[in-house]
Amino acid sequence: ETGVTQTPRHLVMGMTNKKSLKCEQHLGHNAMYWYKQSAKKPLELMFVYSLEERVENNSVPSRFSPECPNSSHLFLHLHTLQPEDSALYLCASSQDRSGSSEKLFFGSGTQLSVL
Amino acid sequence: DQQVKQNSPSLSVQEGRISILNCDYTNSMFDYFLWYKKYPAEGPTFLISISSIKDKNEDGRFTVFLNKSAKHLSLHIVPSQPGDSAVYFCAASKIQGAQKLVFGQGTRLTINP
């Protein structure tokens, strides 16, 4: 148990559906992240929130919409996805301090299939 | 352009022997390196790290070596155990927090009994 919980674990959705992924961290961290893992590709950083403000958006299509209501919760809202968006979506958190390196703590991920 | 590369998608090692996983990077500004381990249906978990002021860091059966001139790092596991079978990700960043971690593609390690 890493202290980062993601729901649901699995999600199958059609291209016209709207769904949301949820992440909760119990570690008291101040930064949260969404990563995408596709088969045989590196983990791709999608979004970073630090102190509930979005600090990174790596050219992610607008059909992915993040929300960070507080430092413990992170959502990824999905709408009109494409089959190529099928992947494992990982949430992570860290305690971000200026000038120091901190490691990420990952959730178990949501395996998303878009039909 | 991929800044962190793990050129071996898979590796198979006999139990008890040494496993060596390799990672190359292109950005000379990277000064902090990490290895993560991932089991199926779980998220990656932190394994070991090294900063650029060192060339070796050891933690039990796991040792990470850093060759800055070659922009290469490696993870040694000895002796290898069946529970080490997993996907191993190399990651790198500049020391400014975890926000800029760049990951490699991963290497699937299989330890054979």
mmCIF file of C-alpha atoms in Angstrom:
data_model
loop_
_atom_site.group_PDB
_atom_site.id
_atom_site.type_symbol
_atom_site.label_atom_id
_atom_site.label_comp_id
_atom_site.label_asym_id
_atom_site.label_seq_id
_atom_site.Cartn_x
_atom_site.Cartn_y
_atom_site.Cartn_z
ATOM 1 C CA GLU A 1 0.000 0.000 0.000
ATOM 2 C CA THR A 2 1.651 3.198 -1.208
ATOM 3 C CA GLY A 3 -0.792 5.678 0.344
ATOM 4 C CA VAL A 4 -2.128 6.666 -3.082
ATOM 5 C CA THR A 5 -5.518 5.191 -4.005
ATOM 6 C CA GLN A 6 -7.001 5.230 -7.491
ATOM 7 C CA THR A 7 -10.524 4.331 -8.578
ATOM 8 C CA PRO A 8 -11.749 2.619 -10.611
ATOM 9 C CA ARG A 9 -9.098 -0.025 -11.272
ATOM 10 C CA HIS A 10 -10.590 -0.832 -14.655
ATOM 11 C CA LEU A 11 -12.783 1.228 -16.964
ATOM 12 C CA VAL A 12 -14.306 0.461 -20.338
ATOM 13 C CA MET A 13 -15.971 3.339 -22.124
ATOM 14 C CA GLY A 14 -17.324 4.243 -25.518
ATOM 15 C CA MET A 15 -16.057 7.208 -27.468
ATOM 16 C CA THR A 16 -19.126 9.291 -26.628
ATOM 17 C CA ASN A 17 -19.087 8.602 -22.877
ATOM 18 C CA LYS A 18 -18.026 10.937 -20.099
ATOM 19 C CA LYS A 19 -16.232 9.406 -17.144
ATOM 20 C CA SER A 20 -13.879 10.486 -14.367
ATOM 21 C CA LEU A 21 -10.848 8.906 -12.743
ATOM 22 C CA LYS A 22 -10.277 9.585 -9.060
ATOM 23 C CA CYS A 23 -7.082 9.698 -7.028
ATOM 24 C CA GLU A 24 -6.629 10.249 -3.304
ATOM 25 C CA GLN A 25 -3.360 10.461 -1.403
ATOM 26 C CA HIS A 26 -3.011 9.932 2.358
ATOM 27 C CA LEU A 27 0.637 10.989 2.626
ATOM 28 C CA GLY A 28 0.275 14.706 3.305
ATOM 29 C CA HIS A 29 2.040 15.534 0.030
ATOM 30 C CA ASN A 30 1.680 18.882 -1.711
ATOM 31 C CA ALA A 31 2.013 17.804 -5.338
ATOM 32 C CA MET A 32 -0.040 15.385 -7.447
ATOM 33 C CA TYR A 33 0.452 14.051 -10.958
ATOM 34 C CA TRP A 34 -1.286 12.211 -13.769
ATOM 35 C CA TYR A 35 0.853 9.906 -15.928
ATOM 36 C CA LYS A 36 -0.128 7.809 -18.935
ATOM 37 C CA GLN A 37 1.506 4.453 -19.597
ATOM 38 C CA SER A 38 1.006 2.934 -23.032
ATOM 39 C CA ALA A 39 2.441 -0.425 -23.997
ATOM 40 C CA LYS A 40 6.215 -0.360 -24.635
ATOM 41 C CA LYS A 41 6.414 3.405 -24.146
ATOM 42 C CA PRO A 42 7.849 5.484 -21.311
ATOM 43 C CA LEU A 43 5.558 6.872 -18.662
ATOM 44 C CA GLU A 44 4.260 10.147 -20.067
ATOM 45 C CA LEU A 45 3.641 13.036 -17.707
ATOM 46 C CA MET A 46 0.235 14.587 -18.387
ATOM 47 C CA PHE A 47 -0.476 17.060 -15.599
ATOM 48 C CA VAL A 48 1.150 18.313 -12.409
ATOM 49 C CA TYR A 49 -0.554 20.124 -9.569
ATOM 50 C CA SER A 50 1.518 21.776 -6.865
ATOM 51 C CA LEU A 51 -0.319 23.315 -3.917
ATOM 52 C CA GLU A 52 -3.547 22.752 -5.871
ATOM 53 C CA GLU A 53 -2.378 24.865 -8.814
ATOM 54 C CA ARG A 54 -1.684 23.327 -12.183
ATOM 55 C CA VAL A 55 1.990 23.810 -12.969
ATOM 56 C CA GLU A 56 2.428 21.476 -15.922
ATOM 57 C CA ASN A 57 0.285 20.537 -18.884
ATOM 58 C CA ASN A 58 2.266 18.499 -21.365
ATOM 59 C CA SER A 59 0.315 19.286 -24.523
ATOM 60 C CA VAL A 60 -2.463 16.961 -23.490
ATOM 61 C CA PRO A 61 -5.608 17.030 -25.685
ATOM 62 C CA SER A 62 -8.563 18.902 -24.222
ATOM 63 C CA ARG A 63 -10.597 15.692 -24.040
ATOM 64 C CA PHE A 64 -8.620 15.111 -20.827
ATOM 65 C CA SER A 65 -9.511 17.624 -18.119
ATOM 66 C CA PRO A 66 -7.847 17.514 -14.679
ATOM 67 C CA GLU A 67 -9.279 18.851 -11.447
ATOM 68 C CA CYS A 68 -7.561 19.252 -8.079
ATOM 69 C CA PRO A 69 -10.068 20.433 -5.457
ATOM 70 C CA ASN A 70 -7.575 20.072 -2.596
ATOM 71 C CA SER A 71 -4.112 18.730 -1.932
ATOM 72 C CA SER A 72 -5.374 15.197 -1.246
ATOM 73 C CA HIS A 73 -7.634 14.670 -4.256
ATOM 74 C CA LEU A 74 -7.093 14.653 -7.988
ATOM 75 C CA PHE A 75 -9.512 13.869 -10.779
ATOM 76 C CA LEU A 76 -9.130 13.270 -14.496
ATOM 77 C CA HIS A 77 -12.330 13.946 -16.413
ATOM 78 C CA LEU A 78 -12.625 12.108 -19.724
ATOM 79 C CA HIS A 79 -14.922 12.892 -22.624
ATOM 80 C CA THR A 80 -15.095 11.895 -26.292
ATOM 81 C CA LEU A 81 -11.952 9.774 -26.027
ATOM 82 C CA GLN A 82 -10.360 7.896 -28.909
ATOM 83 C CA PRO A 83 -9.341 4.208 -28.998
ATOM 84 C CA GLU A 84 -5.668 5.285 -28.933
ATOM 85 C CA ASP A 85 -6.299 6.772 -25.488
ATOM 86 C CA SER A 86 -6.572 3.236 -24.117
ATOM 87 C CA ALA A 87 -3.756 2.942 -21.581
ATOM 88 C CA LEU A 88 -2.914 2.653 -17.898
ATOM 89 C CA TYR A 89 -3.443 6.003 -16.169
ATOM 90 C CA LEU A 90 -1.323 6.450 -13.083
ATOM 91 C CA CYS A 91 -1.706 9.004 -10.342
ATOM 92 C CA ALA A 92 1.268 9.959 -8.188
ATOM 93 C CA SER A 93 2.093 12.335 -5.364
ATOM 94 C CA SER A 94 5.233 13.835 -3.884
ATOM 95 C CA GLN A 95 6.332 16.287 -1.236
ATOM 96 C CA ASP A 96 7.792 18.985 -3.387
ATOM 97 C CA ARG A 97 10.463 21.129 -1.790
ATOM 98 C CA SER A 98 12.443 23.747 -3.634
ATOM 99 C CA GLY A 99 15.987 22.660 -4.340
ATOM 100 C CA SER A 100 15.557 19.046 -3.331
ATOM 101 C CA SER A 101 14.757 15.863 -5.135
ATOM 102 C CA GLU A 102 11.733 13.988 -3.981
ATOM 103 C CA LYS A 103 10.501 10.661 -5.198
ATOM 104 C CA LEU A 104 7.043 9.939 -6.537
ATOM 105 C CA PHE A 105 4.565 7.624 -4.879
ATOM 106 C CA PHE A 106 2.260 5.984 -7.400
ATOM 107 C CA GLY A 107 -1.234 4.558 -7.185
ATOM 108 C CA SER A 108 -2.101 1.220 -8.779
ATOM 109 C CA GLY A 109 -3.524 2.889 -11.849
ATOM 110 C CA THR A 110 -6.733 2.741 -13.849
ATOM 111 C CA GLN A 111 -6.619 0.470 -16.896
ATOM 112 C CA LEU A 112 -8.726 2.306 -19.455
ATOM 113 C CA SER A 113 -10.140 0.751 -22.606
ATOM 114 C CA VAL A 114 -11.884 2.975 -25.137
ATOM 115 C CA LEU A 115 -14.099 1.129 -27.593
ATOM 116 C CA ASP B 1 13.407 12.812 -28.702
ATOM 117 C CA GLN B 2 13.600 10.320 -25.880
ATOM 118 C CA GLN B 3 15.910 11.623 -23.177
ATOM 119 C CA VAL B 4 16.028 8.437 -21.109
ATOM 120 C CA LYS B 5 16.415 5.120 -22.878
ATOM 121 C CA GLN B 6 16.305 1.536 -21.724
ATOM 122 C CA ASN B 7 17.361 -0.371 -24.807
ATOM 123 C CA SER B 8 16.606 -3.855 -23.504
ATOM 124 C CA PRO B 9 12.854 -4.453 -23.354
ATOM 125 C CA SER B 10 13.385 -7.723 -21.517
ATOM 126 C CA LEU B 11 16.004 -9.656 -19.563
ATOM 127 C CA SER B 12 15.997 -13.216 -18.257
ATOM 128 C CA VAL B 13 18.338 -14.258 -15.418
ATOM 129 C CA GLN B 14 18.835 -17.429 -13.412
ATOM 130 C CA GLU B 15 17.927 -17.271 -9.740
ATOM 131 C CA GLY B 16 20.979 -16.522 -7.605
ATOM 132 C CA ARG B 17 22.892 -14.851 -10.423
ATOM 133 C CA ILE B 18 23.416 -11.133 -10.986
ATOM 134 C CA SER B 19 20.864 -9.062 -12.913
ATOM 135 C CA ILE B 20 22.182 -5.958 -14.643
ATOM 136 C CA LEU B 21 19.704 -3.452 -16.049
ATOM 137 C CA ASN B 22 20.986 -0.580 -18.132
ATOM 138 C CA CYS B 23 19.827 2.950 -18.814
ATOM 139 C CA ASP B 24 21.219 5.730 -21.006
ATOM 140 C CA TYR B 25 20.351 9.409 -20.967
ATOM 141 C CA THR B 26 21.048 12.272 -23.315
ATOM 142 C CA ASN B 27 20.462 15.387 -21.224
ATOM 143 C CA SER B 28 23.685 16.378 -19.429
ATOM 144 C CA MET B 29 21.622 18.624 -17.118
ATOM 145 C CA PHE B 30 20.147 15.587 -15.355
ATOM 146 C CA ASP B 31 21.646 15.238 -11.917
ATOM 147 C CA TYR B 32 19.309 12.889 -10.064
ATOM 148 C CA PHE B 33 18.480 9.345 -11.127
ATOM 149 C CA LEU B 34 16.004 6.805 -9.815
ATOM 150 C CA TRP B 35 14.926 3.231 -10.424
ATOM 151 C CA TYR B 36 11.314 2.157 -10.007
ATOM 152 C CA LYS B 37 9.953 -1.369 -9.960
ATOM 153 C CA LYS B 38 6.508 -2.301 -11.213
ATOM 154 C CA TYR B 39 4.539 -5.491 -10.685
ATOM 155 C CA PRO B 40 1.500 -6.274 -12.878
ATOM 156 C CA ALA B 41 -1.688 -4.496 -11.761
ATOM 157 C CA GLU B 42 0.281 -2.244 -9.413
ATOM 158 C CA GLY B 43 1.811 1.196 -9.727
ATOM 159 C CA PRO B 44 5.596 1.696 -9.865
ATOM 160 C CA THR B 45 7.346 1.736 -6.501
ATOM 161 C CA PHE B 46 10.587 3.519 -5.733
ATOM 162 C CA LEU B 47 13.607 1.238 -5.488
ATOM 163 C CA ILE B 48 16.841 3.215 -5.296
ATOM 164 C CA SER B 49 18.274 6.575 -6.354
ATOM 165 C CA ILE B 50 21.595 8.284 -6.944
ATOM 166 C CA SER B 51 22.647 11.898 -7.318
ATOM 167 C CA SER B 52 25.313 13.034 -9.732
ATOM 168 C CA ILE B 53 27.813 13.734 -6.953
ATOM 169 C CA LYS B 54 28.131 9.976 -6.456
ATOM 170 C CA ASP B 55 29.025 7.128 -8.778
ATOM 171 C CA LYS B 56 27.598 4.323 -6.680
ATOM 172 C CA ASN B 57 24.757 3.801 -4.234
ATOM 173 C CA GLU B 58 24.026 0.525 -2.525
ATOM 174 C CA ASP B 59 20.953 -0.713 -0.680
ATOM 175 C CA GLY B 60 21.012 -4.371 0.272
ATOM 176 C CA ARG B 61 20.948 -6.508 -2.875
ATOM 177 C CA PHE B 62 20.505 -3.440 -5.101
ATOM 178 C CA THR B 63 23.342 -1.223 -6.337
ATOM 179 C CA VAL B 64 23.072 1.624 -8.812
ATOM 180 C CA PHE B 65 26.154 2.761 -10.717
ATOM 181 C CA LEU B 66 26.406 6.118 -12.483
ATOM 182 C CA ASN B 67 28.892 6.907 -15.255
ATOM 183 C CA LYS B 68 28.397 10.599 -15.970
ATOM 184 C CA SER B 69 30.901 10.789 -18.811
ATOM 185 C CA ALA B 70 29.083 8.005 -20.649
ATOM 186 C CA LYS B 71 25.625 9.258 -19.540
ATOM 187 C CA HIS B 72 24.892 5.739 -18.411
ATOM 188 C CA LEU B 73 23.545 4.156 -15.277
ATOM 189 C CA SER B 74 22.957 0.573 -14.331
ATOM 190 C CA LEU B 75 21.098 -1.322 -11.642
ATOM 191 C CA HIS B 76 22.700 -4.469 -10.260
ATOM 192 C CA ILE B 77 20.663 -7.005 -8.331
ATOM 193 C CA VAL B 78 22.607 -9.741 -6.597
ATOM 194 C CA PRO B 79 21.657 -12.399 -5.851
ATOM 195 C CA SER B 80 18.531 -12.295 -8.040
ATOM 196 C CA GLN B 81 15.374 -13.765 -6.525
ATOM 197 C CA PRO B 82 12.079 -14.837 -8.155
ATOM 198 C CA GLY B 83 10.315 -11.920 -6.422
ATOM 199 C CA ASP B 84 12.526 -9.546 -8.402
ATOM 200 C CA SER B 85 10.603 -10.443 -11.570
ATOM 201 C CA ALA B 86 8.980 -7.150 -12.565
ATOM 202 C CA VAL B 87 9.317 -4.227 -14.956
ATOM 203 C CA TYR B 88 12.075 -1.812 -13.975
ATOM 204 C CA PHE B 89 11.900 1.852 -14.979
ATOM 205 C CA CYS B 90 14.834 4.213 -14.999
ATOM 206 C CA ALA B 91 14.049 7.914 -14.399
ATOM 207 C CA ALA B 92 16.066 11.120 -14.367
ATOM 208 C CA SER B 93 15.600 14.756 -13.387
ATOM 209 C CA LYS B 94 17.355 17.971 -12.547
ATOM 210 C CA ILE B 95 17.330 18.566 -8.791
ATOM 211 C CA GLN B 96 14.225 20.696 -8.596
ATOM 212 C CA GLY B 97 11.755 18.249 -7.085
ATOM 213 C CA ALA B 98 9.915 15.362 -8.673
ATOM 214 C CA GLN B 99 7.995 17.450 -11.165
ATOM 215 C CA LYS B 100 10.411 16.952 -14.027
ATOM 216 C CA LEU B 101 11.071 13.229 -13.788
ATOM 217 C CA VAL B 102 11.643 11.697 -17.227
ATOM 218 C CA PHE B 103 11.141 7.942 -17.498
ATOM 219 C CA GLY B 104 12.570 5.259 -19.745
ATOM 220 C CA GLN B 105 10.421 2.610 -21.459
ATOM 221 C CA GLY B 106 11.112 -0.044 -18.869
ATOM 222 C CA THR B 107 12.856 -3.436 -18.887
ATOM 223 C CA ARG B 108 10.938 -6.585 -18.003
ATOM 224 C CA LEU B 109 13.123 -8.742 -15.761
ATOM 225 C CA THR B 110 12.307 -12.436 -15.374
ATOM 226 C CA ILE B 111 14.115 -14.489 -12.766
ATOM 227 C CA ASN B 112 14.074 -18.196 -13.584
ATOM 228 C CA PRO B 113 14.164 -20.749 -10.736
#
